[in-house]
Amino acid sequence: MKIDQKLISQLAKLSKLEFTKEELPKIEEDLTKMLAFVEKLNEVDTNNVEPLIYMTAGSQKPREDVAETRITQKEALKNGPQKDSDYFRVPKFLNKKD
Amino acid sequence: MSSVYDNYKAVIGLEVHAQMLTKSKAFSADVNEYGGIPNTHISEISLGHPGTLPRINKSQIEFAIKLGLACNCKITEENRFSRKNYFYADLPKGYQITQFDTPICTEGSVEIETKSGGKKSIGLTRIHMEEDSGKSIHDQDPYSSLVDLNRAGVPLVEIVSEPEIESGEEAYQYLMEIRKLVRYLEICDGNMEEGSLRCDANISVMKKVATEFGQKVEVKNMNSIRNVQRAIEHEITRQIDVLEKGGIIDHETRTFDAASGITFGMRSKEEANDYRFFPEPDLLPYWVTQKEIDGIKTTMPPLPNELKKKYVSELGLSEYDAGNLTESKPIALYFEELIKQTNNHKAATNWLMGEVKSYLNTNGIGIEEFPLKPKTIANLIQLIDENKVSNSVASQKIFPLLIENPNKTAEEIAIENNLMQENDNDALSGFIDQALAKYPEKVEEYKSGKKGLVGLFMGEVMKLSKGKADPKKANQILREKLEA
């Protein structure tokens, strides 16, 4: 996979990040290095090997459908950088959802 | 006259999201309830705090399987979960947990009635489990958006239809069926205005002679079943107009404006969404066993279509009556009890859909709050069938009195209030003689051929008897006297 500026701008958009023009070559270089590092894994022949998704086998044990309140509104809002008495406040955004 | 629109056909697929009526959320124990003070139905899991682990809700799985069974779906054995990644302020984790490659239900179908009165089966591609996002409010503050996470993590099923719907009317019928089903199953309250049932439509048009599908457009933001129909009808016309003018249909998402009845393109036309699905490592797969499915089968309520078929084929009711009776589950269950007590199914239908329903409507209550037991109505029907009371006395006098005295029987009310039908020959003769004596000249007219006057005499007899004369018997004696 080739890392270029187009891909970086696409990734930045998805991650809601912004880079200056000066930063771009550095990011490109870093990402290329990271990818090369991970691509080392491709040297192993994984044909006929089932992908390992979970570390343990078996079925998940579901939770009984019982409601409980463990934290208060005050506690919930505590970690929001901006809030009012009832809500988290975030920079104004509109529309655009999946 | 044929128009250009007749040269096209529409291809429509619907995606329906239904909020599950579980007590707690999909992957955490916080309260699942509509409304509530903002940010109170929350937990460290639904807030997306680091280091927290989701755990699936047993009821959510059960509800999804119920819906699948009701739609004759195949139930998937190994259920994996995935992360659907996107950045949005009301999605605290930055991803939605959903089923990507192993939807819990596949195939299956929903049967709808077409405009011509026929039946059509709409195939289902899949039903899968996922979680809802929080809610954002944009119009309360000039500088910021407000986020309420009460809804974050509420369990959803997404029901994806095959593109087999061909008109707004069919979409309307399909959604009515889906809503009826989830309400019968008691897994979702089916309230589109409050958003517990939501629908997105994928719409394209193609020439009837064409073999390739047209470009599809996704339409969102329709908050009632009727509006889904309106949006689809508008969108079909819009697309055909564009094509007829030589234009091309853009691949885009449009939003429906209910006030104007028009769809608008949403402004932000970024590159195609890139959700970067990958397996959710925090949740092991859930394996559904046959034993579990069998257990759920025993808890399935009667379904509207089964009941409807039974009413038509076994009870001999019309499709129309059967449809009305099964429109809502509580009414259908009341009818089920009623027909255990009476064999006059047609009368049972008429009473339930007539007097009873109009009482419910007038008082704005559901049948759960209706004071009379099915047995009481069955007794009333029996009284009429035995000619002990007339239909009109039963509905106008006895029925209202019963509602005031729900613990009495219809017969008790009729006797106490002197409403039993008069079928004693002497008493009837007395009323008839009085009626004839009142109109001697009409009697002459009758005898000279104006047979229609019998109605006048009957009216008088009913008046004199205060509506209690057995009409059949009175009519017979009246004619005998007039012909004599």
Coordinates of C-alpha atoms in Angstrom, one line a residue:
Chain A
M1 CA 0.0 0.0 0.0
K2 CA 1.3 3.4 -1.0
I3 CA 0.9 6.3 1.4
D4 CA 0.3 9.5 -0.4
Q5 CA -1.1 12.9 0.4
K6 CA -4.5 12.0 -0.9
L7 CA -4.7 9.0 1.4
I8 CA -3.5 11.2 4.3
S9 CA -6.1 13.8 3.7
Q10 CA -8.8 11.1 3.5
L11 CA -7.7 9.6 6.8
A12 CA -7.5 13.0 8.4
K13 CA -11.0 13.7 7.4
L14 CA -12.3 10.4 8.8
S15 CA -10.4 11.2 12.1
K16 CA -11.5 14.8 12.2
L17 CA -7.8 15.9 12.2
E18 CA -6.2 18.8 10.5
F19 CA -2.6 19.0 9.3
T20 CA -0.8 22.0 7.9
K21 CA 1.0 21.8 4.6
E22 CA 4.3 21.7 6.4
E23 CA 3.3 18.8 8.5
L24 CA 2.2 16.6 5.6
P25 CA 5.6 15.3 4.4
K26 CA 6.5 14.4 8.0
I27 CA 3.2 12.5 8.5
E28 CA 3.7 10.8 5.1
E29 CA 7.1 9.6 6.1
D30 CA 5.9 8.4 9.5
L31 CA 2.9 6.5 8.2
T32 CA 5.0 4.9 5.4
K33 CA 7.5 3.7 8.1
M34 CA 4.7 2.4 10.3
L35 CA 3.1 0.5 7.4
A36 CA 6.4 -1.0 6.4
F37 CA 7.0 -2.2 10.0
V38 CA 3.6 -3.9 10.1
E39 CA 4.0 -5.3 6.6
K40 CA 6.8 -7.4 7.9
L41 CA 4.0 -9.7 9.0
N42 CA 3.2 -10.5 5.4
E43 CA 6.4 -12.5 5.2
V44 CA 4.7 -15.3 7.1
D45 CA 2.7 -17.7 5.0
T46 CA -0.8 -17.6 6.3
N47 CA -2.5 -19.6 3.6
N48 CA -4.8 -22.2 5.1
V49 CA -4.7 -20.5 8.5
E50 CA -8.1 -19.4 9.9
P51 CA -8.1 -15.8 11.0
L52 CA -8.0 -15.6 14.8
I53 CA -10.5 -13.0 15.9
Y54 CA -11.1 -13.9 19.5
M55 CA -8.6 -15.0 22.1
T56 CA -11.0 -17.4 23.7
A57 CA -13.4 -19.9 22.1
G58 CA -17.0 -20.5 22.9
S59 CA -20.1 -18.4 23.2
Q60 CA -20.6 -15.2 25.0
K61 CA -22.8 -15.4 28.1
P62 CA -25.5 -12.8 27.8
R63 CA -26.5 -10.4 30.6
E64 CA -29.9 -10.7 32.2
D65 CA -32.2 -7.8 31.1
V66 CA -32.2 -5.9 34.4
A67 CA -31.9 -2.2 34.5
E68 CA -29.7 -0.4 37.0
T69 CA -28.4 3.1 37.5
R70 CA -24.8 3.2 38.5
I71 CA -23.8 6.7 37.8
T72 CA -25.6 10.0 38.2
Q73 CA -26.1 12.8 35.7
K74 CA -23.6 14.9 37.6
E75 CA -21.0 12.2 37.4
A76 CA -21.7 11.6 33.7
L77 CA -21.2 15.2 32.8
K78 CA -18.1 15.6 35.0
N79 CA -15.7 14.5 32.3
G80 CA -17.2 16.6 29.5
P81 CA -15.0 19.5 28.7
Q82 CA -18.1 21.7 28.1
K83 CA -21.5 21.1 29.5
D84 CA -24.6 22.8 30.9
S85 CA -26.9 21.6 33.6
D86 CA -28.3 18.7 31.6
Y87 CA -26.3 18.4 28.4
F88 CA -22.8 17.8 27.0
R89 CA -22.0 20.8 24.8
V90 CA -20.0 20.3 21.7
P91 CA -19.0 22.6 18.9
K92 CA -21.9 23.4 16.7
F93 CA -22.4 20.8 13.9
L94 CA -25.3 20.1 11.7
N95 CA -26.6 17.4 9.3
K96 CA -24.3 14.8 8.0
K97 CA -24.7 11.5 9.6
D98 CA -24.5 8.1 8.1
Chain B
M1 CA -54.4 8.2 -21.5
S2 CA -50.9 6.9 -20.9
S3 CA -48.2 9.2 -19.6
V4 CA -44.5 9.0 -19.6
Y5 CA -44.6 7.9 -16.0
D6 CA -46.3 4.6 -17.1
N7 CA -43.1 3.7 -19.0
Y8 CA -41.2 3.4 -15.8
K9 CA -41.2 1.2 -12.8
A10 CA -39.9 1.9 -9.3
V11 CA -37.6 -0.4 -7.4
I12 CA -37.7 0.3 -3.6
G13 CA -36.0 -1.3 -0.7
L14 CA -36.7 -0.2 2.9
E15 CA -34.4 -0.2 5.9
V16 CA -36.4 -0.2 9.2
H17 CA -34.9 0.4 12.6
A18 CA -36.9 -0.7 15.5
Q19 CA -36.0 0.2 19.1
M20 CA -36.4 -2.9 21.3
L21 CA -38.6 -2.7 24.4
T22 CA -36.0 -4.2 26.7
K23 CA -35.6 -2.9 30.3
S24 CA -31.9 -2.2 29.9
K25 CA -29.7 -1.2 27.0
A26 CA -28.1 -3.4 24.4
F27 CA -24.6 -3.7 25.9
S28 CA -25.0 -2.1 29.4
A29 CA -27.5 -2.1 32.2
D30 CA -28.6 1.5 32.0
V31 CA -32.4 2.1 31.8
N32 CA -33.9 1.8 28.3
E33 CA -36.7 4.3 28.4
Y34 CA -37.9 7.1 26.1
G35 CA -37.7 10.6 27.5
G36 CA -36.3 11.2 30.9
I37 CA -34.1 14.0 32.1
P38 CA -31.2 14.2 29.6
N39 CA -28.0 12.2 30.4
T40 CA -29.6 10.2 33.3
H41 CA -30.0 6.9 31.5
I42 CA -26.3 6.4 31.2
S43 CA -23.4 4.3 32.4
E44 CA -19.7 4.3 31.9
I45 CA -20.2 1.9 29.1
S46 CA -22.7 3.9 27.1
L47 CA -20.6 7.0 27.7
G48 CA -17.8 5.2 26.0
H49 CA -15.3 5.5 28.8
P50 CA -12.0 3.8 28.3
G51 CA -11.5 0.4 29.8
T52 CA -15.2 -0.5 29.9
L53 CA -16.6 -3.7 28.4
P54 CA -19.9 -4.3 26.7
R55 CA -22.1 -7.3 27.4
I56 CA -25.0 -8.3 25.4
N57 CA -28.6 -8.2 26.7
K58 CA -30.4 -11.6 26.7
S59 CA -33.7 -10.0 25.9
Q60 CA -32.3 -8.3 22.8
I61 CA -31.3 -11.6 21.3
E62 CA -34.6 -13.2 22.2
F63 CA -36.6 -10.3 20.6
A64 CA -34.6 -10.4 17.4
I65 CA -35.1 -14.2 17.2
K66 CA -38.9 -13.7 17.8
L67 CA -39.1 -11.3 14.9
G68 CA -37.1 -13.6 12.7
L69 CA -39.4 -16.5 13.5
A70 CA -42.5 -14.4 12.8
C71 CA -41.1 -13.6 9.4
N72 CA -40.0 -17.2 8.6
C73 CA -36.3 -16.3 8.6
K74 CA -33.4 -18.5 9.0
I75 CA -31.8 -18.0 12.4
T76 CA -28.0 -17.6 12.4
E77 CA -26.1 -19.9 14.7
E78 CA -22.9 -17.9 15.2
N79 CA -23.6 -14.2 15.8
R80 CA -20.5 -12.0 15.6
F81 CA -20.5 -8.3 16.3
S82 CA -18.5 -5.6 14.4
R83 CA -17.6 -2.0 14.9
K84 CA -18.9 0.5 12.4
N85 CA -16.6 3.5 12.7
Y86 CA -17.7 7.0 12.2
F87 CA -17.1 10.3 13.9
Y88 CA -20.1 12.0 15.4
A89 CA -20.7 13.9 18.6
D90 CA -23.6 11.7 19.8
L91 CA -21.6 8.5 19.3
P92 CA -19.2 8.6 22.2
K93 CA -17.2 5.5 21.4
G94 CA -16.6 6.6 17.8
Y95 CA -18.1 3.4 16.6
Q96 CA -21.5 1.7 16.6
I97 CA -21.6 -2.0 17.6
T98 CA -23.6 -3.8 14.9
Q99 CA -23.7 -7.1 13.2
F100 CA -21.9 -6.9 9.9
D101 CA -21.4 -10.3 8.3
T102 CA -23.5 -12.5 10.5
P103 CA -27.0 -11.0 10.8
I104 CA -29.1 -12.9 13.3
C105 CA -31.9 -13.5 10.8
T106 CA -31.7 -14.0 7.0
E107 CA -34.1 -14.5 4.2
G108 CA -37.8 -14.6 5.4
S109 CA -40.6 -12.4 4.2
V110 CA -43.5 -10.2 5.1
E111 CA -46.8 -10.6 3.3
I112 CA -48.7 -7.4 2.3
E113 CA -52.0 -6.7 0.7
T114 CA -51.8 -4.9 -2.7
K115 CA -54.1 -2.2 -3.9
S116 CA -56.0 -4.7 -6.1
G117 CA -56.8 -6.8 -3.0
G118 CA -54.2 -9.5 -3.8
K119 CA -51.3 -10.6 -1.7
K120 CA -47.6 -10.0 -2.2
S121 CA -44.7 -11.3 -0.4
I122 CA -41.8 -8.9 0.3
G123 CA -38.6 -10.7 0.8
L124 CA -36.3 -9.8 3.7
T125 CA -32.6 -9.7 3.1
R126 CA -31.6 -9.6 6.8
I127 CA -32.5 -8.6 10.3
H128 CA -29.5 -7.7 12.5
M129 CA -28.9 -6.4 16.0
E130 CA -27.2 -3.1 16.8
E131 CA -27.2 -0.1 19.1
D132 CA -28.7 3.4 18.8
S133 CA -26.7 6.6 19.0
G134 CA -27.4 9.5 21.4
K135 CA -29.4 12.6 20.4
S136 CA -28.1 16.0 19.3
I137 CA -29.9 19.2 19.7
H138 CA -28.9 22.0 17.4
D139 CA -31.4 24.8 17.9
Q140 CA -31.2 25.6 21.6
D141 CA -27.9 27.3 21.7
P142 CA -26.4 29.7 19.1
Y143 CA -22.8 28.5 19.6
S144 CA -22.9 24.9 20.5
S145 CA -24.8 21.7 19.9
L146 CA -26.2 19.8 22.9
V147 CA -25.8 16.1 23.3
D148 CA -28.1 13.8 25.3
L149 CA -26.8 10.2 25.7
N150 CA -30.0 8.6 27.1
R151 CA -30.6 6.9 23.8
A152 CA -26.9 5.9 23.3
G153 CA -26.8 2.1 23.4
V154 CA -30.6 1.4 23.1
P155 CA -31.0 -1.9 21.4
L156 CA -32.2 -1.8 17.8
V157 CA -33.0 -4.3 15.1
E158 CA -32.5 -3.3 11.6
I159 CA -34.9 -4.9 9.1
V160 CA -33.6 -4.8 5.5
S161 CA -36.1 -5.6 2.8
E162 CA -35.2 -6.9 -0.7
P163 CA -35.8 -4.3 -3.4
E164 CA -39.2 -5.8 -4.1
I165 CA -41.4 -2.9 -3.2
E166 CA -42.8 -1.1 -6.3
S167 CA -44.8 1.9 -5.1
G168 CA -45.4 4.2 -2.2
E169 CA -48.6 2.3 -1.5
E170 CA -46.8 -1.0 -1.1
A171 CA -44.2 0.6 1.2
Y172 CA -47.1 1.9 3.3
Q173 CA -48.6 -1.6 3.5
Y174 CA -45.2 -3.1 4.3
L175 CA -44.6 -0.7 7.2
M176 CA -48.1 -1.2 8.5
E177 CA -47.4 -5.0 8.6
I178 CA -44.0 -4.5 10.3
R179 CA -45.5 -2.3 12.9
K180 CA -48.3 -4.7 13.5
L181 CA -45.8 -7.5 13.9
V182 CA -43.5 -5.8 16.3
R183 CA -46.5 -4.7 18.4
Y184 CA -48.0 -8.2 18.5
L185 CA -44.6 -9.6 19.5
E186 CA -44.4 -6.7 22.1
I187 CA -40.8 -6.1 21.1
C188 CA -41.2 -2.5 20.0
D189 CA -44.0 0.1 20.5
G190 CA -43.8 1.0 16.8
N191 CA -44.1 4.8 17.3
M192 CA -42.7 6.6 14.2
E193 CA -43.4 10.0 15.6
E194 CA -41.2 9.3 18.7
G195 CA -38.7 7.5 16.6
S196 CA -39.0 4.1 18.1
L197 CA -39.6 2.9 14.5
R198 CA -37.7 4.6 11.8
C199 CA -37.5 4.0 8.1
D200 CA -35.0 4.9 5.3
A201 CA -35.9 4.2 1.7
N202 CA -33.7 3.3 -1.2
I203 CA -35.4 4.3 -4.4
S204 CA -34.6 4.0 -8.0
V205 CA -36.6 4.0 -11.2
M206 CA -36.0 2.1 -14.5
K207 CA -37.8 1.8 -17.8
K208 CA -40.1 -1.1 -17.8
V209 CA -38.3 -2.5 -20.8
A210 CA -34.9 -2.0 -19.2
T211 CA -32.8 -4.8 -17.7
E212 CA -30.5 -2.8 -15.6
F213 CA -31.5 -1.0 -12.4
G214 CA -31.4 2.7 -12.2
Q215 CA -29.2 4.7 -9.8
K216 CA -30.6 4.5 -6.4
V217 CA -31.2 7.4 -4.0
E218 CA -31.5 7.1 -0.3
V219 CA -34.3 9.1 1.4
K220 CA -34.4 9.8 5.1
N221 CA -36.3 11.7 7.7
M222 CA -39.8 10.5 7.4
N223 CA -41.6 10.5 10.7
S224 CA -44.8 8.7 9.8
I225 CA -45.8 5.8 7.7
R226 CA -47.9 8.1 5.5
N227 CA -44.9 10.3 5.0
V228 CA -42.8 7.4 3.8
Q229 CA -45.5 6.8 1.1
R230 CA -45.5 10.5 0.2
A231 CA -41.7 10.8 0.1
I232 CA -41.5 7.7 -2.2
E233 CA -44.2 8.9 -4.5
H234 CA -42.6 12.3 -4.8
E235 CA -39.1 10.8 -5.3
I236 CA -40.3 8.5 -8.1
T237 CA -41.9 11.4 -10.0
R238 CA -38.8 13.5 -9.4
Q239 CA -36.4 10.8 -10.7
I240 CA -38.6 10.2 -13.8
D241 CA -38.7 13.9 -14.5
V242 CA -34.9 14.2 -14.3
L243 CA -34.5 11.2 -16.7
E244 CA -37.1 12.5 -19.1
K245 CA -35.2 15.8 -19.4
G246 CA -32.1 13.9 -20.3
G247 CA -30.5 14.3 -16.9
I248 CA -28.8 11.7 -14.7
I249 CA -29.7 10.6 -11.2
D250 CA -27.0 11.5 -8.6
H251 CA -26.0 8.9 -6.1
E252 CA -27.0 10.9 -3.0
T253 CA -28.9 11.0 0.3
R254 CA -32.0 13.1 0.3
T255 CA -34.2 14.3 3.2
F256 CA -38.0 14.6 3.1
D257 CA -39.7 17.8 4.1
A258 CA -43.2 16.8 5.3
A259 CA -44.5 20.4 5.1
S260 CA -43.8 20.7 1.4
G261 CA -43.9 17.0 0.5
I262 CA -40.6 17.3 -1.3
T263 CA -37.2 15.6 -1.0
F264 CA -34.1 17.7 -0.8
G265 CA -30.5 16.7 -1.4
M266 CA -28.5 16.9 1.8
R267 CA -25.8 19.5 1.3
S268 CA -22.7 17.7 2.4
K269 CA -21.8 15.4 -0.4
E270 CA -18.5 14.1 0.8
E271 CA -16.7 11.0 -0.6
A272 CA -18.5 7.8 0.0
N273 CA -18.8 6.8 3.7
D274 CA -16.0 4.6 4.9
Y275 CA -17.1 2.8 8.0
R276 CA -14.0 0.6 8.3
F277 CA -15.9 -2.3 9.7
F278 CA -13.9 -4.8 11.8
P279 CA -14.8 -7.5 14.3
E280 CA -15.6 -6.1 17.8
P281 CA -12.9 -7.7 19.9
D282 CA -14.7 -6.9 23.2
L283 CA -17.6 -9.2 22.4
L284 CA -17.3 -12.9 21.9
P285 CA -19.6 -14.4 19.3
Y286 CA -23.0 -15.4 20.6
W287 CA -24.1 -18.9 19.6
V288 CA -27.8 -19.5 19.2
T289 CA -28.8 -23.1 20.0
Q290 CA -31.7 -25.0 18.6
K291 CA -32.9 -25.5 22.2
E292 CA -33.1 -21.7 22.6
I293 CA -35.0 -21.3 19.4
D294 CA -37.5 -24.0 20.4
G295 CA -37.9 -22.4 23.8
I296 CA -38.7 -19.0 22.2
K297 CA -41.2 -20.7 19.8
T298 CA -43.3 -21.7 22.8
T299 CA -43.5 -18.1 23.9
M300 CA -44.7 -16.8 20.5
P301 CA -48.1 -15.0 20.6
P302 CA -50.6 -15.6 17.8
L303 CA -49.6 -13.5 14.9
P304 CA -52.0 -11.2 12.9
N305 CA -51.8 -13.1 9.7
E306 CA -52.4 -16.5 11.3
L307 CA -55.4 -15.1 13.1
K308 CA -56.7 -13.5 10.0
K309 CA -56.4 -16.7 8.0
K310 CA -58.2 -18.6 10.7
Y311 CA -61.1 -16.1 10.9
V312 CA -61.6 -16.3 7.1
S313 CA -61.2 -20.0 6.6
E314 CA -62.6 -21.4 9.9
L315 CA -65.1 -18.7 11.0
G316 CA -66.2 -17.7 7.6
L317 CA -65.6 -14.0 8.1
S318 CA -64.9 -11.6 5.3
E319 CA -61.3 -10.6 4.6
Y320 CA -62.4 -7.1 5.6
D321 CA -63.8 -8.1 9.0
A322 CA -60.8 -10.4 9.6
G323 CA -58.4 -7.5 8.8
N324 CA -60.2 -5.1 11.2
L325 CA -60.3 -7.7 14.0
T326 CA -56.5 -8.3 13.8
E327 CA -55.5 -4.7 13.3
S328 CA -54.4 -4.6 17.0
K329 CA -53.5 -7.4 19.3
P330 CA -55.7 -6.4 22.3
I331 CA -58.8 -6.4 20.1
A332 CA -57.8 -9.7 18.5
L333 CA -57.3 -11.3 21.9
Y334 CA -60.7 -10.0 23.1
F335 CA -62.3 -11.5 20.0
E336 CA -60.5 -14.8 20.7
E337 CA -62.2 -14.9 24.2
L338 CA -65.5 -13.8 22.7
I339 CA -65.7 -16.6 20.2
K340 CA -65.0 -19.1 22.9
Q341 CA -68.3 -18.0 24.4
T342 CA -70.5 -17.7 21.3
N343 CA -70.8 -19.4 18.0
N344 CA -72.4 -16.4 16.3
H345 CA -69.1 -15.2 14.9
K346 CA -70.6 -12.6 12.6
A347 CA -72.6 -11.0 15.5
A348 CA -69.5 -11.1 17.7
T349 CA -67.6 -9.3 14.9
N350 CA -70.3 -6.7 14.5
W351 CA -70.6 -6.0 18.2
L352 CA -66.8 -5.7 18.6
M353 CA -66.2 -3.5 15.6
G354 CA -69.5 -1.6 16.1
E355 CA -70.8 -0.8 19.5
V356 CA -67.7 -1.7 21.5
K357 CA -65.2 0.1 19.2
S358 CA -67.3 3.2 19.1
Y359 CA -67.5 3.2 22.9
L360 CA -63.7 2.9 23.0
N361 CA -63.2 5.7 20.5
T362 CA -65.7 8.0 22.2
N363 CA -64.0 7.5 25.6
G364 CA -60.5 7.4 24.2
I365 CA -59.6 4.2 25.9
G366 CA -58.2 0.8 24.8
I367 CA -60.0 -2.5 25.0
E368 CA -57.9 -3.3 28.1
E369 CA -60.0 -0.7 29.9
F370 CA -63.3 -1.8 28.5
P371 CA -65.6 -2.7 31.5
L372 CA -67.5 -5.6 29.9
K373 CA -66.1 -9.1 29.8
P374 CA -66.3 -11.1 26.6
K375 CA -68.8 -13.4 28.3
T376 CA -71.2 -10.5 28.9
I377 CA -71.2 -9.6 25.2
A378 CA -71.7 -13.2 24.4
N379 CA -74.8 -13.3 26.6
L380 CA -76.2 -10.3 24.9
I381 CA -75.7 -11.9 21.5
Q382 CA -77.5 -15.0 22.8
L383 CA -80.5 -12.9 24.0
I384 CA -80.8 -11.4 20.5
D385 CA -80.4 -14.8 18.9
E386 CA -83.2 -16.2 21.1
N387 CA -85.5 -13.3 20.1
K388 CA -85.7 -12.2 23.7
V389 CA -84.5 -8.7 22.9
S390 CA -84.3 -6.8 19.6
N391 CA -81.1 -5.7 18.1
S392 CA -81.9 -2.1 18.5
V393 CA -83.0 -2.4 22.2
A394 CA -79.8 -4.4 22.8
S395 CA -77.5 -1.8 21.3
Q396 CA -79.4 1.4 22.4
K397 CA -80.6 0.4 25.8
I398 CA -79.1 -2.7 27.2
F399 CA -75.5 -2.1 26.1
P400 CA -75.2 1.4 27.8
L401 CA -76.9 0.0 31.0
L402 CA -74.5 -2.9 31.0
I403 CA -71.5 -0.5 30.9
E404 CA -72.9 1.2 34.0
N405 CA -73.5 -2.2 35.7
P406 CA -70.7 -4.3 34.3
N407 CA -71.3 -7.1 36.9
K408 CA -74.8 -7.8 35.8
T409 CA -75.8 -10.0 32.9
A410 CA -77.6 -8.8 29.8
E411 CA -80.6 -10.8 30.8
E412 CA -80.8 -9.3 34.3
I413 CA -80.6 -5.8 32.8
A414 CA -83.3 -6.6 30.3
I415 CA -85.7 -8.0 32.9
E416 CA -85.1 -5.3 35.5
N417 CA -85.7 -2.6 32.9
N418 CA -88.6 -4.3 31.3
L419 CA -86.8 -4.6 28.0
M420 CA -87.5 -8.2 27.1
Q421 CA -89.2 -8.5 23.8
E422 CA -92.9 -8.9 23.7
N423 CA -93.8 -12.1 21.8
D424 CA -97.0 -13.0 23.6
N425 CA -99.7 -13.2 20.9
D426 CA -102.4 -11.5 22.9
A427 CA -100.2 -8.6 23.9
L428 CA -99.0 -8.1 20.3
S429 CA -102.6 -8.3 19.1
G430 CA -103.5 -5.5 21.5
F431 CA -100.8 -3.2 20.1
I432 CA -101.8 -4.1 16.5
D433 CA -105.5 -3.4 17.1
Q434 CA -104.6 0.0 18.6
A435 CA -102.4 0.8 15.7
L436 CA -105.1 -0.1 13.1
A437 CA -107.7 1.8 15.0
K438 CA -105.6 4.9 14.9
Y439 CA -105.5 5.0 11.1
P440 CA -108.8 3.6 9.7
E441 CA -108.4 5.4 6.4
K442 CA -104.9 3.9 5.9
V443 CA -106.3 0.4 6.5
E444 CA -108.7 1.1 3.6
E445 CA -105.8 2.3 1.4
Y446 CA -103.9 -0.9 2.3
K447 CA -106.8 -3.0 1.4
S448 CA -107.1 -1.3 -2.0
G449 CA -103.5 -2.2 -2.8
K450 CA -101.0 0.1 -1.0
K451 CA -99.1 -2.7 0.6
G452 CA -96.2 -0.4 1.5
L453 CA -98.3 1.0 4.4
V454 CA -97.4 -2.1 6.4
G455 CA -94.3 -0.1 7.5
L456 CA -96.5 2.6 9.0
F457 CA -98.5 0.2 11.1
M458 CA -95.3 -1.6 12.2
G459 CA -93.8 1.7 13.2
E460 CA -96.9 2.4 15.3
V461 CA -96.8 -1.0 16.9
M462 CA -93.1 -0.6 17.9
K463 CA -93.9 2.9 19.3
L464 CA -96.8 1.5 21.4
S465 CA -94.7 -1.4 22.6
K466 CA -91.8 0.9 23.3
G467 CA -89.7 -1.1 20.9
K468 CA -90.2 -4.4 22.6
A469 CA -92.5 -6.0 20.1
D470 CA -91.0 -9.0 18.4
P471 CA -90.9 -7.6 14.9
K472 CA -91.2 -10.9 13.1
K473 CA -94.2 -12.1 15.0
A474 CA -95.9 -8.7 15.1
N475 CA -95.5 -8.4 11.3
Q476 CA -97.1 -11.8 10.8
I477 CA -100.1 -11.0 13.0
L478 CA -100.5 -7.6 11.4
R479 CA -100.6 -9.1 7.9
E480 CA -103.1 -11.7 9.0
K481 CA -105.4 -9.0 10.5
L482 CA -105.1 -6.7 7.4
E483 CA -105.7 -9.6 5.0
A484 CA -108.7 -10.8 7.0

